[in-house]
PDB file of C-alpha atoms in Angstrom:
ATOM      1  CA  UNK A   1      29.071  32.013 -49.277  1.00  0.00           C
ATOM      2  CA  UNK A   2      26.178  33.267 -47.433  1.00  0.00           C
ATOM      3  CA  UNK A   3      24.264  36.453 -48.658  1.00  0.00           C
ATOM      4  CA  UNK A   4      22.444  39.257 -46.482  1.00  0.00           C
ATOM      5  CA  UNK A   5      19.394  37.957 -48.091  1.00  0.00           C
ATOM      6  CA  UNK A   6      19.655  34.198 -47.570  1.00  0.00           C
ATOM      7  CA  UNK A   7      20.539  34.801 -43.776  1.00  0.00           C
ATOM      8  CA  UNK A   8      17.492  37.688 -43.690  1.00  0.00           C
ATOM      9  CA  UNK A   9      15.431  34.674 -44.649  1.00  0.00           C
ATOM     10  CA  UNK A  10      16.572  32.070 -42.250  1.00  0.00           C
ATOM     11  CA  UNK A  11      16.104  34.963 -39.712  1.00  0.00           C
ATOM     12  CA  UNK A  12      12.913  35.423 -40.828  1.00  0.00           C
ATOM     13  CA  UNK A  13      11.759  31.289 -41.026  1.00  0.00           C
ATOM     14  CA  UNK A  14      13.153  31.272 -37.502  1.00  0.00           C
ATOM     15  CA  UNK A  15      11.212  33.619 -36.311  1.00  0.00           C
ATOM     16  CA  UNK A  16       8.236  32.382 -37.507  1.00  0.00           C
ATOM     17  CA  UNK A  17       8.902  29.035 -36.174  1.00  0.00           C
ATOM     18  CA  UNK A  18       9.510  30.434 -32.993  1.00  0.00           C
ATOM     19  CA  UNK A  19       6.475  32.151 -33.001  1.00  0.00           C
ATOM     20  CA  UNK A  20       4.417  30.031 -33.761  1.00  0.00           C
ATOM     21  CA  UNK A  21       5.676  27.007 -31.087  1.00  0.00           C
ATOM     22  CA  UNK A  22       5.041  30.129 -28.743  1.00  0.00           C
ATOM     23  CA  UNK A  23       1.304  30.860 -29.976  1.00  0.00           C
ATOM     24  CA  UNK A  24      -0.419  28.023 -31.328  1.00  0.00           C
ATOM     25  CA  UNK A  25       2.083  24.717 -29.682  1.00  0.00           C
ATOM     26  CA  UNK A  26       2.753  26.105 -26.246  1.00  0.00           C
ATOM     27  CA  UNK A  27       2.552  23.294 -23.918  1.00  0.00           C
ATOM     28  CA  UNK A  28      -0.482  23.576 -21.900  1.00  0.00           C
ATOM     29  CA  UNK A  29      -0.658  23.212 -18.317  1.00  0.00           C
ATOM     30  CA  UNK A  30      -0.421  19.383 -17.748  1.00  0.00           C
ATOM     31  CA  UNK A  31      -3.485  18.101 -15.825  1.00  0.00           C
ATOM     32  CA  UNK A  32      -2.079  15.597 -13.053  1.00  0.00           C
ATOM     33  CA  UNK A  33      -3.743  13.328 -11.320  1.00  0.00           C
ATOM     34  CA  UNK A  34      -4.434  13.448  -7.455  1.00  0.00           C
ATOM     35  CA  UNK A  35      -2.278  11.551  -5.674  1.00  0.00           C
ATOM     36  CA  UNK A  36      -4.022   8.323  -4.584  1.00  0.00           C
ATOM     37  CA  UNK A  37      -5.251   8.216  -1.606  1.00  0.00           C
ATOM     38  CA  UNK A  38      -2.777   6.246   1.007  1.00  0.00           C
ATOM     39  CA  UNK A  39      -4.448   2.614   2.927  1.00  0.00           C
ATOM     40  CA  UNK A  40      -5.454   4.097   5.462  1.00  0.00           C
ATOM     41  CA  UNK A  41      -6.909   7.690   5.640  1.00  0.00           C
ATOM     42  CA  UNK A  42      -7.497   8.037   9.290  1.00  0.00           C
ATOM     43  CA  UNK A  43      -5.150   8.607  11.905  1.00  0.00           C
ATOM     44  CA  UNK A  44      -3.107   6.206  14.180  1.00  0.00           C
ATOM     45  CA  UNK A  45      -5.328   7.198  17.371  1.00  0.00           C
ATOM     46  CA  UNK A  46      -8.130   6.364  15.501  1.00  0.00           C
ATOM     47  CA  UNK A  47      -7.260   2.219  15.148  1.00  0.00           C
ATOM     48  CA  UNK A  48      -8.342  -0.035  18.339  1.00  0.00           C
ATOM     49  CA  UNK A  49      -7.625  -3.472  16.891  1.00  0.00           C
ATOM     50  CA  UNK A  50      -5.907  -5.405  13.789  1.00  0.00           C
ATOM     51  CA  UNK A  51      -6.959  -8.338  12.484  1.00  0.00           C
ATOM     52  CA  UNK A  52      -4.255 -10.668  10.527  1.00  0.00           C
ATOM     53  CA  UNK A  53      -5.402 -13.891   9.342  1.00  0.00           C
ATOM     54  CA  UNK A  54      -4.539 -16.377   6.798  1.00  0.00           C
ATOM     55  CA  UNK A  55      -5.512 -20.346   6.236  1.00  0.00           C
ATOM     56  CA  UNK A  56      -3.291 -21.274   9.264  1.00  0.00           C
ATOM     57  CA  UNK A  57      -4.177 -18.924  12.200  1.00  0.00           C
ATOM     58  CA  UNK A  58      -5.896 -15.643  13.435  1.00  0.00           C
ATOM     59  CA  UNK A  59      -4.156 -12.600  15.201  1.00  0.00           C
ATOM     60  CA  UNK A  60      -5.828  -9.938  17.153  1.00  0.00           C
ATOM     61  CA  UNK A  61      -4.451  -6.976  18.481  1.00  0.00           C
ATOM     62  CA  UNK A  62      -6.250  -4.826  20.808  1.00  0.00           C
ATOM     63  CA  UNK A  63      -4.786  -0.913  21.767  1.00  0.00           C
ATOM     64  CA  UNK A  64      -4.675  -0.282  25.288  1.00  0.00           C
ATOM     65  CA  UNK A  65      -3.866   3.387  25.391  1.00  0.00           C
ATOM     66  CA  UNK A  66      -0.461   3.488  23.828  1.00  0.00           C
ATOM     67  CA  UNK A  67       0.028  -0.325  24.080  1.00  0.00           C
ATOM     68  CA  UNK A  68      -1.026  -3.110  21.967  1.00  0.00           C
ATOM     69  CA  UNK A  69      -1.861  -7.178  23.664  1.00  0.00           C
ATOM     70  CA  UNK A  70      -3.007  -9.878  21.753  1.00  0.00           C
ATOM     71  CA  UNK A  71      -7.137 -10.995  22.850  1.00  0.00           C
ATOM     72  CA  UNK A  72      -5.064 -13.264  25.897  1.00  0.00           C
ATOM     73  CA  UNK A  73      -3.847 -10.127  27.154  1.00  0.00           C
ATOM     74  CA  UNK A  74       0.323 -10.218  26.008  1.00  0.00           C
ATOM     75  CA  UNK A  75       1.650  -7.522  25.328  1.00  0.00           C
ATOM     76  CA  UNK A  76       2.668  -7.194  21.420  1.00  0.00           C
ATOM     77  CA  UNK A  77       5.175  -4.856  19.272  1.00  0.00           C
ATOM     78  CA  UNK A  78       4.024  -4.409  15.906  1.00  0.00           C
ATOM     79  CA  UNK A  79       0.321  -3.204  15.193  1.00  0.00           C
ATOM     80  CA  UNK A  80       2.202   0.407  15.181  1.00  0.00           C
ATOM     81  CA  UNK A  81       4.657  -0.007  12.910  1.00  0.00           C
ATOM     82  CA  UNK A  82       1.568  -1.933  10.534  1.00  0.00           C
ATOM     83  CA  UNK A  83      -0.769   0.890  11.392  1.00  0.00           C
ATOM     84  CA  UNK A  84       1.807   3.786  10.471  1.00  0.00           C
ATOM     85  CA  UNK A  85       2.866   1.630   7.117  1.00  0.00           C
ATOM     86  CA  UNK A  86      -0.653   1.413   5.724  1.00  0.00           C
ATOM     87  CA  UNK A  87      -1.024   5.189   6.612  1.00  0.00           C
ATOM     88  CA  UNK A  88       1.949   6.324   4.167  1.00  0.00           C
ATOM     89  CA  UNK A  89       1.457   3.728   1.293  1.00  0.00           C
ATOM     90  CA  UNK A  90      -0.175   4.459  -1.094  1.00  0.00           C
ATOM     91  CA  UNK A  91      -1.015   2.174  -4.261  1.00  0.00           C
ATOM     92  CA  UNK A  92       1.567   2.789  -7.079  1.00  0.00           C
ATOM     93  CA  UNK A  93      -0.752   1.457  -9.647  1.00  0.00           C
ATOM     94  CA  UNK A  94      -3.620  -0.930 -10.605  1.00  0.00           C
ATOM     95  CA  UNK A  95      -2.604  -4.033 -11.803  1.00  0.00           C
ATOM     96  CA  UNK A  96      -5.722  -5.618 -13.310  1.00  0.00           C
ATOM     97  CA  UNK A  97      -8.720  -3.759 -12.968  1.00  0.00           C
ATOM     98  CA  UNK A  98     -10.722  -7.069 -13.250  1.00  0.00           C
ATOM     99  CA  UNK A  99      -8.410 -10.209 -12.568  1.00  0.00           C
ATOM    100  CA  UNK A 100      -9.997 -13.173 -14.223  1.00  0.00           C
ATOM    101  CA  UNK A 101      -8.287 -15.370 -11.529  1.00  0.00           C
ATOM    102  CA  UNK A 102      -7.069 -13.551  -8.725  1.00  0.00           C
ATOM    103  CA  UNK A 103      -5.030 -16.330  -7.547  1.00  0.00           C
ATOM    104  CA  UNK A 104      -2.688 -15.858 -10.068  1.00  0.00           C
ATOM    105  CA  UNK A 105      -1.860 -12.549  -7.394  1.00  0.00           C
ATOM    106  CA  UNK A 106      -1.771 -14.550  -3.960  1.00  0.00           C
ATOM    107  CA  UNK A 107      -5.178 -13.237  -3.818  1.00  0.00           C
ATOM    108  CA  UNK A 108      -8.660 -14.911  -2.919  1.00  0.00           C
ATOM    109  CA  UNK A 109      -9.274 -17.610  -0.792  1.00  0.00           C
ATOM    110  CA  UNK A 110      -5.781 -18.036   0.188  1.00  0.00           C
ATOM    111  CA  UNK A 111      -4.748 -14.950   0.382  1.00  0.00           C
ATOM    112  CA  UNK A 112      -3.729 -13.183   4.015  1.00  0.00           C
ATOM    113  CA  UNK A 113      -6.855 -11.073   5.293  1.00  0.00           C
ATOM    114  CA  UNK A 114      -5.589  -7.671   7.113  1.00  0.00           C
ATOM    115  CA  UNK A 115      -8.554  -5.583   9.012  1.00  0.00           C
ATOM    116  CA  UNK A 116      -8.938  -2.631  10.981  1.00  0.00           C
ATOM    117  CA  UNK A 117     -11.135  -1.472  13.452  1.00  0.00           C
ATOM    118  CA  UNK A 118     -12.055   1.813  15.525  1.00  0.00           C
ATOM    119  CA  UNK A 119     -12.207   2.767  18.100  1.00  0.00           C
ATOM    120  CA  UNK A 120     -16.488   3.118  17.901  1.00  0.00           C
ATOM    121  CA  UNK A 121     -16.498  -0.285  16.511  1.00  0.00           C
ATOM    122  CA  UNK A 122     -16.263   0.871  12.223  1.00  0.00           C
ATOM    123  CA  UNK A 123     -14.311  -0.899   9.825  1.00  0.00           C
ATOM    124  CA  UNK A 124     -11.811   1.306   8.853  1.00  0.00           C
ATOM    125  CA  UNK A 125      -9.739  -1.409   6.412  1.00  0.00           C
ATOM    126  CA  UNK A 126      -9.977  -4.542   5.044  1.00  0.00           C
ATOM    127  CA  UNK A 127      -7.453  -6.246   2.557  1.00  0.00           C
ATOM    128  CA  UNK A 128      -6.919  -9.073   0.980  1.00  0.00           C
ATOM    129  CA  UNK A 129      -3.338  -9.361   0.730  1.00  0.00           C
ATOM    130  CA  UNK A 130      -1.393 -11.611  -1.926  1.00  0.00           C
ATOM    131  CA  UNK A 131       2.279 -12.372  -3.261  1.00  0.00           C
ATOM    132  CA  UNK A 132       4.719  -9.886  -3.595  1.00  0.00           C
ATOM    133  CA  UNK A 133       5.806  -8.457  -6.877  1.00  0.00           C
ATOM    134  CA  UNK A 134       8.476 -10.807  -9.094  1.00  0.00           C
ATOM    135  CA  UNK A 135      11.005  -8.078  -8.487  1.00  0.00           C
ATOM    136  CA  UNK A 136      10.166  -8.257  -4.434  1.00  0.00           C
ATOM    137  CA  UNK A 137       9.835  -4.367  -4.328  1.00  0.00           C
ATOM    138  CA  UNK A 138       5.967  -4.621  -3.952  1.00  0.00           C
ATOM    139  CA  UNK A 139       2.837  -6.618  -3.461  1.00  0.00           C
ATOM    140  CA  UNK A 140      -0.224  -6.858  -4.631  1.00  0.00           C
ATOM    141  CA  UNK A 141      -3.489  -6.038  -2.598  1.00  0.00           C
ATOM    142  CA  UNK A 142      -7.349  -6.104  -3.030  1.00  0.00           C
ATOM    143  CA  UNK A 143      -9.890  -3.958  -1.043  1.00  0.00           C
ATOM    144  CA  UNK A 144     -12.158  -5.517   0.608  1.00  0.00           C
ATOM    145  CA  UNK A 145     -15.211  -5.214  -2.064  1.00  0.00           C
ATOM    146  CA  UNK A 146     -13.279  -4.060  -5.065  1.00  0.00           C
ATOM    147  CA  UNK A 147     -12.293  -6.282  -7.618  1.00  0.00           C
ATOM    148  CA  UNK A 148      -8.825  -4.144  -8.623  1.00  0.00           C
ATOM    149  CA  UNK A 149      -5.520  -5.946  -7.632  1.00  0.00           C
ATOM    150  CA  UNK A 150      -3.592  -3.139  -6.236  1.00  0.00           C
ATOM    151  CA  UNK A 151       0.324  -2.912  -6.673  1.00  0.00           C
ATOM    152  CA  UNK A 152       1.973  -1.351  -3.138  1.00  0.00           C
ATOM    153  CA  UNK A 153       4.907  -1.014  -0.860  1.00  0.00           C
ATOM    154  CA  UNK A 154       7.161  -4.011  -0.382  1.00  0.00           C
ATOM    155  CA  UNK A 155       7.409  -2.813   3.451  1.00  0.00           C
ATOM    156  CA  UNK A 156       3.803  -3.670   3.792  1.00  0.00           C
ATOM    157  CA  UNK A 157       4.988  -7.418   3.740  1.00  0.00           C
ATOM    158  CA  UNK A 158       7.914  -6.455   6.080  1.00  0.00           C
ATOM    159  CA  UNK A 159       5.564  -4.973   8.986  1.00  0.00           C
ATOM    160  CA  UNK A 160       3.153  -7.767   8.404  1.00  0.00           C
ATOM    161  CA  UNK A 161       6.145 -10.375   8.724  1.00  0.00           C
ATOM    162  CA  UNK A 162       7.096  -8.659  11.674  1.00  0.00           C
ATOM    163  CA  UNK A 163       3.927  -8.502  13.039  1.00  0.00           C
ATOM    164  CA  UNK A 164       3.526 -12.362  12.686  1.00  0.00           C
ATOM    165  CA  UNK A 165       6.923 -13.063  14.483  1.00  0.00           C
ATOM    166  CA  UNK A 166       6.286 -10.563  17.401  1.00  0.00           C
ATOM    167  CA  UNK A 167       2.593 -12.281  18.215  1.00  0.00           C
ATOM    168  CA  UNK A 168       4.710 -15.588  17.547  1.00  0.00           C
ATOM    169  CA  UNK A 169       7.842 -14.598  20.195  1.00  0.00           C
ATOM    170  CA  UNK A 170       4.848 -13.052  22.553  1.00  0.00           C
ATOM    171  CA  UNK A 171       3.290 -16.344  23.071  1.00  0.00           C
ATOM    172  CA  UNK A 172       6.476 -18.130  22.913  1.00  0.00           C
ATOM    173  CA  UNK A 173       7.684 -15.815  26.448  1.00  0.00           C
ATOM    174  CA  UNK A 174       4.851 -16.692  27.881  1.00  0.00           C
ATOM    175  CA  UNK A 175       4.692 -20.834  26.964  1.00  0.00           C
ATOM    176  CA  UNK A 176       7.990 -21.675  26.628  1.00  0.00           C
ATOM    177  CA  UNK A 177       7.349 -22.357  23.399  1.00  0.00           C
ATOM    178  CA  UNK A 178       5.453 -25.056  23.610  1.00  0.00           C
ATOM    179  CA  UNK A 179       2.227 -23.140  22.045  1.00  0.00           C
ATOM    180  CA  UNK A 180       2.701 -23.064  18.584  1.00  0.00           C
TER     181      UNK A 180
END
């Protein structure tokens, strides 16, 4: 049987409790980070020509107004959907902030090489771009100059795939498909 004063008490240590998680434990204000910063700051208008290359081959694509043509003058789908990709990823974490061996990430000397350029001629982007993640949801980048492995965007890979296959089928209308 509970007494007045035994439930004044627990009143009272309840009180107090409450009081002080209100006064002295309040959460504070939690500091969050900035976003990180997506690939590629600038704006589309602002890209004249991407660069893919890997150990096999080379791909240029140069703007021409709203269009984009490989350097023999075909037209080419693509660049766009790359350009507007690297613009809204953004890394989703670091990886290794110093990989020992960088290979061990697709990256380094085999890895596929991904530049942009502007329109006055400035590097806007350069990436060394590696394997995708072992649950295929991401894959793992380098800027050009930093040593940090980079963890983005499985549709990176996608547009870049594409990318590949529309240069590919561009030539192919053209040859016949005899240039391969």
């Amino acid at each position: 049987m509970t007494t007045v004063r035994g439930t004044g008490a627990l009143v009272a240590l309840l009180t107090a409790l409450g009081g002080y998680l209100v006064l002295v434990e309040r959460p504070h204000a939690s500091v969050r980070p900035a976003p990180p910063m997506p690939l590629l700051a600038e704006p589309a208008s602002a890209v004249a020509r991407v660069e893919l290359a890997d150990n096999e081959r080379r791909i240029a694509l140069l703007r021409h107004g709203d269009a984009w043509a490989d350097a023999d003058g075909r037209a080419c789908d693509g660049a766009g959907d790359v350009i507007d990709a690297l613009r809204a990823l953004r890394p989703l974490s670091v990886v290794d902030a110093a990989p020992a061996t960088p290979d061990d990430y697709g990256l380094g000397a085999g890895a596929r090489r991904l530049r942009l350029v502007a329109t006055d001629g400035r590097p806007l982007l350069a990436l060394e771009v590696g394997n995708r993640n072992p649950a295929w949801t991401a894959l793992y980048v380098r800027r050009d100059g930093a040593p940090e492995v980079l963890l983005v965007g499985a549709q990176l890979a996608w547009e870049l795939d594409k990318l590949d296959n529309a240069t590919v089928n561009a030539r192919n209308r053209l040859t016949g498909g005899r240039d391969r």
